[in-house]
Amino acid sequence: MSEAVDAEYAPLDVITIGRASVDLYGQQIGSRLEDITSFAKSVGGCPANISVGTARLGLRSALLTRVGDEQMGRFIREQLTREGVNVDGLKTDKERLTALVLLSVEDEGVSPMIFY
């Protein structure tokens, strides 16, 4: 077999299971969530973050989770793929929406989150 085929079928080093969400981080540090006017979008959820971090370290990483069949679900799938995370276990659920989290950093130790 070629090296590319061997790499494709190599065992995974890390498999994470659980929530993947789209996190919207308030860009005005020190402001209340009510006062935030702009947000940055990223993939969130501890299992998703761990799979990305371990992939960046060169480990073969995979995430088992479920996302909605909409723009945010596609965003998560595309971002994880860009990061080198195996998404074979990322299932699309046509009956549910992808998790969305709004966050702000209001003060040291005060970071409210709203989960949808």
Tab-separated table of N, CA and C in Angstrom:
chain	number	residue	atom	x	y	z
A	1	MET	N	0.835	-1.198	0.000
A	1	MET	CA	0.000	0.000	0.000
A	1	MET	C	0.869	1.247	0.000
A	2	SER	N	0.312	2.312	-0.522
A	2	SER	CA	1.039	3.582	-0.501
A	2	SER	C	0.952	4.203	0.886
A	3	GLU	N	1.834	5.164	1.159
A	3	GLU	CA	1.804	5.841	2.461
A	3	GLU	C	0.488	6.567	2.674
A	4	ALA	N	-0.092	7.154	1.622
A	4	ALA	CA	-1.362	7.876	1.747
A	4	ALA	C	-2.477	6.932	2.159
A	5	VAL	N	-2.518	5.740	1.583
A	5	VAL	CA	-3.542	4.758	1.943
A	5	VAL	C	-3.306	4.265	3.354
A	6	ASP	N	-2.045	3.995	3.710
A	6	ASP	CA	-1.729	3.567	5.069
A	6	ASP	C	-2.188	4.606	6.087
A	7	ALA	N	-1.933	5.883	5.813
A	7	ALA	CA	-2.321	6.956	6.732
A	7	ALA	C	-3.832	7.030	6.870
A	8	GLU	N	-4.542	6.803	5.775
A	8	GLU	CA	-6.010	6.881	5.813
A	8	GLU	C	-6.601	5.825	6.737
A	9	TYR	N	-5.986	4.640	6.782
A	9	TYR	CA	-6.524	3.543	7.573
A	9	TYR	C	-5.771	3.318	8.881
A	10	ALA	N	-4.873	4.207	9.223
A	10	ALA	CA	-4.133	4.084	10.478
A	10	ALA	C	-5.099	4.251	11.645
A	11	PRO	N	-4.827	3.587	12.757
A	11	PRO	CA	-5.711	3.746	13.916
A	11	PRO	C	-5.677	5.182	14.434
A	12	LEU	N	-6.767	5.563	15.048
A	12	LEU	CA	-6.860	6.902	15.634
A	12	LEU	C	-6.095	6.935	16.952
A	13	ASP	N	-5.508	8.076	17.253
A	13	ASP	CA	-4.828	8.268	18.530
A	13	ASP	C	-5.792	8.763	19.600
A	14	VAL	N	-6.745	9.605	19.192
A	14	VAL	CA	-7.670	10.246	20.134
A	14	VAL	C	-9.068	10.237	19.533
A	15	ILE	N	-10.050	9.798	20.335
A	15	ILE	CA	-11.456	9.906	19.942
A	15	ILE	C	-12.164	10.661	21.055
A	16	THR	N	-12.784	11.779	20.718
A	16	THR	CA	-13.562	12.527	21.701
A	16	THR	C	-15.039	12.358	21.371
A	17	ILE	N	-15.858	12.389	22.418
A	17	ILE	CA	-17.297	12.183	22.264
A	17	ILE	C	-18.016	13.273	23.038
A	18	GLY	N	-18.950	13.965	22.393
A	18	GLY	CA	-19.748	14.958	23.104
A	18	GLY	C	-20.056	16.181	22.273
A	19	ARG	N	-20.308	17.283	22.973
A	19	ARG	CA	-20.844	18.490	22.349
A	19	ARG	C	-19.860	19.187	21.428
A	20	ALA	N	-20.393	19.569	20.281
A	20	ALA	CA	-19.731	20.518	19.384
A	20	ALA	C	-20.746	21.633	19.174
A	21	SER	N	-20.305	22.851	19.292
A	21	SER	CA	-21.212	23.989	19.140
A	21	SER	C	-20.532	25.073	18.328
A	22	VAL	N	-21.314	26.063	17.966
A	22	VAL	CA	-20.753	27.288	17.407
A	22	VAL	C	-20.751	28.293	18.545
A	23	ASP	N	-19.571	28.781	18.903
A	23	ASP	CA	-19.431	29.781	19.958
A	23	ASP	C	-19.340	31.158	19.322
A	24	LEU	N	-20.129	32.078	19.829
A	24	LEU	CA	-20.080	33.473	19.399
A	24	LEU	C	-19.534	34.282	20.566
A	25	TYR	N	-18.264	34.698	20.443
A	25	TYR	CA	-17.571	35.429	21.504
A	25	TYR	C	-17.738	36.924	21.314
A	26	GLY	N	-18.232	37.594	22.361
A	26	GLY	CA	-18.334	39.045	22.320
A	26	GLY	C	-16.966	39.675	22.172
A	27	GLN	N	-16.845	40.648	21.282
A	27	GLN	CA	-15.553	41.260	20.992
A	27	GLN	C	-15.240	42.464	21.877
A	28	GLN	N	-16.192	42.928	22.648
A	28	GLN	CA	-15.952	44.057	23.538
A	28	GLN	C	-15.665	43.518	24.946
A	29	ILE	N	-14.391	43.227	25.215
A	29	ILE	CA	-13.984	42.693	26.512
A	29	ILE	C	-14.305	43.727	27.583
A	30	GLY	N	-14.876	43.252	28.678
A	30	GLY	CA	-15.234	44.146	29.769
A	30	GLY	C	-16.657	44.664	29.675
A	31	SER	N	-17.369	44.290	28.628
A	31	SER	CA	-18.759	44.731	28.464
A	31	SER	C	-19.713	43.624	28.874
A	32	ARG	N	-20.876	44.045	29.322
A	32	ARG	CA	-21.924	43.076	29.619
A	32	ARG	C	-22.400	42.454	28.304
A	33	LEU	N	-22.875	41.215	28.391
A	33	LEU	CA	-23.378	40.540	27.200
A	33	LEU	C	-24.481	41.366	26.538
A	34	GLU	N	-25.270	42.048	27.349
A	34	GLU	CA	-26.355	42.886	26.826
A	34	GLU	C	-25.843	44.032	25.953
A	35	ASP	N	-24.585	44.442	26.175
A	35	ASP	CA	-24.031	45.600	25.472
A	35	ASP	C	-23.111	45.232	24.304
A	36	ILE	N	-22.863	43.961	24.093
A	36	ILE	CA	-21.963	43.522	23.023
A	36	ILE	C	-22.582	43.868	21.668
A	37	THR	N	-21.750	44.399	20.767
A	37	THR	CA	-22.245	44.764	19.434
A	37	THR	C	-21.651	43.923	18.313
A	38	SER	N	-20.572	43.174	18.589
A	38	SER	CA	-20.005	42.308	17.553
A	38	SER	C	-19.451	41.034	18.194
A	39	PHE	N	-19.492	39.965	17.435
A	39	PHE	CA	-19.091	38.647	17.914
A	39	PHE	C	-18.144	37.990	16.917
A	40	ALA	N	-17.257	37.144	17.427
A	40	ALA	CA	-16.397	36.302	16.589
A	40	ALA	C	-16.919	34.873	16.688
A	41	LYS	N	-16.965	34.186	15.575
A	41	LYS	CA	-17.528	32.829	15.501
A	41	LYS	C	-16.407	31.797	15.504
A	42	SER	N	-16.574	30.747	16.326
A	42	SER	CA	-15.606	29.651	16.329
A	42	SER	C	-16.300	28.360	16.741
A	43	VAL	N	-15.623	27.244	16.514
A	43	VAL	CA	-16.133	25.952	16.970
A	43	VAL	C	-15.855	25.845	18.459
A	44	GLY	N	-16.823	25.354	19.214
A	44	GLY	CA	-16.657	25.205	20.648
A	44	GLY	C	-17.141	23.857	21.135
A	45	GLY	N	-17.109	23.708	22.448
A	45	GLY	CA	-17.449	22.451	23.095
A	45	GLY	C	-16.155	21.727	23.435
A	46	CYS	N	-16.023	21.270	24.676
A	46	CYS	CA	-14.767	20.640	25.112
A	46	CYS	C	-14.314	19.510	24.192
A	47	PRO	N	-15.189	18.559	23.827
A	47	PRO	CA	-14.718	17.479	22.952
A	47	PRO	C	-14.209	17.989	21.603
A	48	ALA	N	-14.898	18.964	21.032
A	48	ALA	CA	-14.460	19.531	19.749
A	48	ALA	C	-13.118	20.233	19.914
A	49	ASN	N	-12.975	21.011	20.983
A	49	ASN	CA	-11.715	21.723	21.221
A	49	ASN	C	-10.547	20.755	21.422
A	50	ILE	N	-10.792	19.676	22.143
A	50	ILE	CA	-9.736	18.685	22.378
A	50	ILE	C	-9.346	18.005	21.072
A	51	SER	N	-10.334	17.667	20.245
A	51	SER	CA	-10.011	17.011	18.970
A	51	SER	C	-9.189	17.937	18.074
A	52	VAL	N	-9.513	19.220	18.060
A	52	VAL	CA	-8.745	20.185	17.264
A	52	VAL	C	-7.329	20.326	17.830
A	53	GLY	N	-7.224	20.483	19.135
A	53	GLY	CA	-5.911	20.659	19.755
A	53	GLY	C	-4.997	19.473	19.538
A	54	THR	N	-5.533	18.267	19.678
A	54	THR	CA	-4.694	17.084	19.482
A	54	THR	C	-4.328	16.898	18.010
A	55	ALA	N	-5.232	17.265	17.101
A	55	ALA	CA	-4.902	17.211	15.666
A	55	ALA	C	-3.779	18.195	15.348
A	56	ARG	N	-3.826	19.368	15.962
A	56	ARG	CA	-2.758	20.357	15.741
A	56	ARG	C	-1.412	19.858	16.249
A	57	LEU	N	-1.448	18.981	17.250
A	57	LEU	CA	-0.215	18.399	17.786
A	57	LEU	C	0.282	17.216	16.953
A	58	GLY	N	-0.469	16.873	15.909
A	58	GLY	CA	-0.048	15.800	15.021
A	58	GLY	C	-0.667	14.447	15.296
A	59	LEU	N	-1.605	14.386	16.237
A	59	LEU	CA	-2.269	13.120	16.528
A	59	LEU	C	-3.449	12.920	15.577
A	60	ARG	N	-3.740	11.653	15.272
A	60	ARG	CA	-4.926	11.340	14.457
A	60	ARG	C	-6.134	11.395	15.386
A	61	SER	N	-6.946	12.436	15.231
A	61	SER	CA	-8.045	12.721	16.154
A	61	SER	C	-9.382	12.630	15.446
A	62	ALA	N	-10.382	12.202	16.198
A	62	ALA	CA	-11.742	12.123	15.663
A	62	ALA	C	-12.720	12.622	16.711
A	63	LEU	N	-13.849	13.122	16.247
A	63	LEU	CA	-14.921	13.589	17.126
A	63	LEU	C	-16.193	12.842	16.775
A	64	LEU	N	-16.851	12.292	17.799
A	64	LEU	CA	-18.158	11.672	17.630
A	64	LEU	C	-19.188	12.616	18.222
A	65	THR	N	-20.052	13.142	17.380
A	65	THR	CA	-21.079	14.077	17.829
A	65	THR	C	-22.143	14.189	16.754
A	66	ARG	N	-23.065	15.099	16.979
A	66	ARG	CA	-24.155	15.307	16.034
A	66	ARG	C	-24.369	16.800	15.873
A	67	VAL	N	-24.627	17.218	14.641
A	67	VAL	CA	-24.918	18.622	14.346
A	67	VAL	C	-26.195	18.691	13.523
A	68	GLY	N	-26.757	19.890	13.439
A	68	GLY	CA	-27.957	20.092	12.637
A	68	GLY	C	-27.639	20.162	11.153
A	69	ASP	N	-28.691	20.023	10.370
A	69	ASP	CA	-28.571	20.079	8.909
A	69	ASP	C	-28.809	21.513	8.448
A	70	GLU	N	-27.921	22.418	8.869
A	70	GLU	CA	-28.046	23.834	8.533
A	70	GLU	C	-26.661	24.461	8.485
A	71	GLN	N	-26.620	25.758	8.329
A	71	GLN	CA	-25.358	26.475	8.118
A	71	GLN	C	-24.366	26.262	9.256
A	72	MET	N	-24.817	26.275	10.491
A	72	MET	CA	-23.902	26.139	11.625
A	72	MET	C	-23.325	24.726	11.700
A	73	GLY	N	-24.136	23.731	11.390
A	73	GLY	CA	-23.633	22.360	11.343
A	73	GLY	C	-22.582	22.190	10.260
A	74	ARG	N	-22.826	22.795	9.109
A	74	ARG	CA	-21.840	22.735	8.023
A	74	ARG	C	-20.564	23.483	8.410
A	75	PHE	N	-20.713	24.609	9.115
A	75	PHE	CA	-19.542	25.362	9.582
A	75	PHE	C	-18.661	24.482	10.462
A	76	ILE	N	-19.265	23.771	11.421
A	76	ILE	CA	-18.497	22.901	12.317
A	76	ILE	C	-17.785	21.816	11.521
A	77	ARG	N	-18.511	21.144	10.651
A	77	ARG	CA	-17.915	20.066	9.851
A	77	ARG	C	-16.729	20.591	9.025
A	78	GLU	N	-16.925	21.722	8.366
A	78	GLU	CA	-15.866	22.287	7.521
A	78	GLU	C	-14.653	22.727	8.337
A	79	GLN	N	-14.886	23.351	9.491
A	79	GLN	CA	-13.765	23.803	10.328
A	79	GLN	C	-12.970	22.616	10.867
A	80	LEU	N	-13.676	21.588	11.346
A	80	LEU	CA	-12.978	20.409	11.869
A	80	LEU	C	-12.154	19.742	10.769
A	81	THR	N	-12.720	19.661	9.582
A	81	THR	CA	-11.994	19.070	8.455
A	81	THR	C	-10.744	19.882	8.141
A	82	ARG	N	-10.874	21.221	8.143
A	82	ARG	CA	-9.704	22.085	7.897
A	82	ARG	C	-8.605	21.851	8.930
A	83	GLU	N	-9.018	21.547	10.156
A	83	GLU	CA	-8.058	21.338	11.247
A	83	GLU	C	-7.463	19.932	11.240
A	84	GLY	N	-7.939	19.069	10.358
A	84	GLY	CA	-7.396	17.720	10.282
A	84	GLY	C	-8.068	16.718	11.193
A	85	VAL	N	-9.252	17.057	11.720
A	85	VAL	CA	-10.002	16.146	12.584
A	85	VAL	C	-10.822	15.203	11.702
A	86	ASN	N	-10.802	13.922	12.017
A	86	ASN	CA	-11.612	12.942	11.305
A	86	ASN	C	-13.079	13.179	11.680
A	87	VAL	N	-13.919	13.410	10.678
A	87	VAL	CA	-15.335	13.718	10.931
A	87	VAL	C	-16.256	12.580	10.498
A	88	ASP	N	-15.713	11.376	10.342
A	88	ASP	CA	-16.559	10.237	9.971
A	88	ASP	C	-17.646	9.981	11.014
A	89	GLY	N	-17.380	10.314	12.272
A	89	GLY	CA	-18.349	10.104	13.340
A	89	GLY	C	-19.200	11.321	13.643
A	90	LEU	N	-19.120	12.337	12.803
A	90	LEU	CA	-19.939	13.540	12.981
A	90	LEU	C	-21.200	13.351	12.141
A	91	LYS	N	-22.316	13.134	12.809
A	91	LYS	CA	-23.573	12.837	12.126
A	91	LYS	C	-24.425	14.091	12.005
A	92	THR	N	-25.146	14.180	10.903
A	92	THR	CA	-26.055	15.300	10.661
A	92	THR	C	-27.464	14.858	11.008
A	93	ASP	N	-28.114	15.627	11.880
A	93	ASP	CA	-29.475	15.340	12.332
A	93	ASP	C	-30.424	16.337	11.677
A	94	LYS	N	-31.274	15.870	10.797
A	94	LYS	CA	-32.194	16.745	10.066
A	94	LYS	C	-33.323	17.287	10.947
A	95	GLU	N	-33.468	16.753	12.158
A	95	GLU	CA	-34.568	17.165	13.029
A	95	GLU	C	-34.138	18.090	14.164
A	96	ARG	N	-32.854	18.390	14.262
A	96	ARG	CA	-32.364	19.240	15.342
A	96	ARG	C	-31.452	20.328	14.783
A	97	LEU	N	-31.334	21.396	15.562
A	97	LEU	CA	-30.425	22.483	15.200
A	97	LEU	C	-29.090	22.295	15.919
A	98	THR	N	-28.054	22.854	15.365
A	98	THR	CA	-26.728	22.831	15.971
A	98	THR	C	-26.710	23.736	17.201
A	99	ALA	N	-25.997	23.306	18.241
A	99	ALA	CA	-25.878	24.103	19.466
A	99	ALA	C	-25.165	25.423	19.173
A	100	LEU	N	-25.643	26.472	19.816
A	100	LEU	CA	-25.085	27.811	19.660
A	100	LEU	C	-24.875	28.389	21.053
A	101	VAL	N	-23.715	29.001	21.283
A	101	VAL	CA	-23.395	29.567	22.596
A	101	VAL	C	-22.964	31.020	22.420
A	102	LEU	N	-23.571	31.919	23.184
A	102	LEU	CA	-23.162	33.329	23.230
A	102	LEU	C	-22.340	33.524	24.492
A	103	LEU	N	-21.170	34.174	24.356
A	103	LEU	CA	-20.273	34.365	25.497
A	103	LEU	C	-19.739	35.779	25.520
A	104	SER	N	-19.451	36.236	26.734
A	104	SER	CA	-18.752	37.516	26.871
A	104	SER	C	-17.763	37.405	28.025
A	105	VAL	N	-16.784	38.286	28.031
A	105	VAL	CA	-15.854	38.397	29.156
A	105	VAL	C	-16.127	39.761	29.767
A	106	GLU	N	-16.910	39.759	30.861
A	106	GLU	CA	-17.320	41.020	31.478
A	106	GLU	C	-16.266	41.561	32.426
A	107	ASP	N	-15.676	40.652	33.192
A	107	ASP	CA	-14.700	41.038	34.208
A	107	ASP	C	-13.876	39.795	34.511
A	108	GLU	N	-12.804	39.943	35.252
A	108	GLU	CA	-11.989	38.784	35.595
A	108	GLU	C	-12.847	37.754	36.320
A	109	GLY	N	-12.924	36.561	35.757
A	109	GLY	CA	-13.709	35.489	36.359
A	109	GLY	C	-15.195	35.558	36.069
A	110	VAL	N	-15.644	36.543	35.316
A	110	VAL	CA	-17.070	36.680	34.995
A	110	VAL	C	-17.233	36.561	33.484
A	111	SER	N	-17.676	35.388	33.045
A	111	SER	CA	-17.856	35.129	31.611
A	111	SER	C	-19.187	34.423	31.388
A	112	PRO	N	-20.276	35.189	31.337
A	112	PRO	CA	-21.577	34.552	31.157
A	112	PRO	C	-21.689	33.861	29.800
A	113	MET	N	-22.400	32.735	29.810
A	113	MET	CA	-22.653	31.973	28.591
A	113	MET	C	-24.142	31.680	28.504
A	114	ILE	N	-24.678	31.807	27.315
A	114	ILE	CA	-26.069	31.444	27.061
A	114	ILE	C	-26.050	30.354	25.999
A	115	PHE	N	-26.635	29.197	26.334
A	115	PHE	CA	-26.651	28.047	25.428
A	115	PHE	C	-27.988	27.955	24.705
A	116	TYR	N	-27.924	27.756	23.407
A	116	TYR	CA	-29.122	27.518	22.602
A	116	TYR	C	-28.968	26.185	21.914
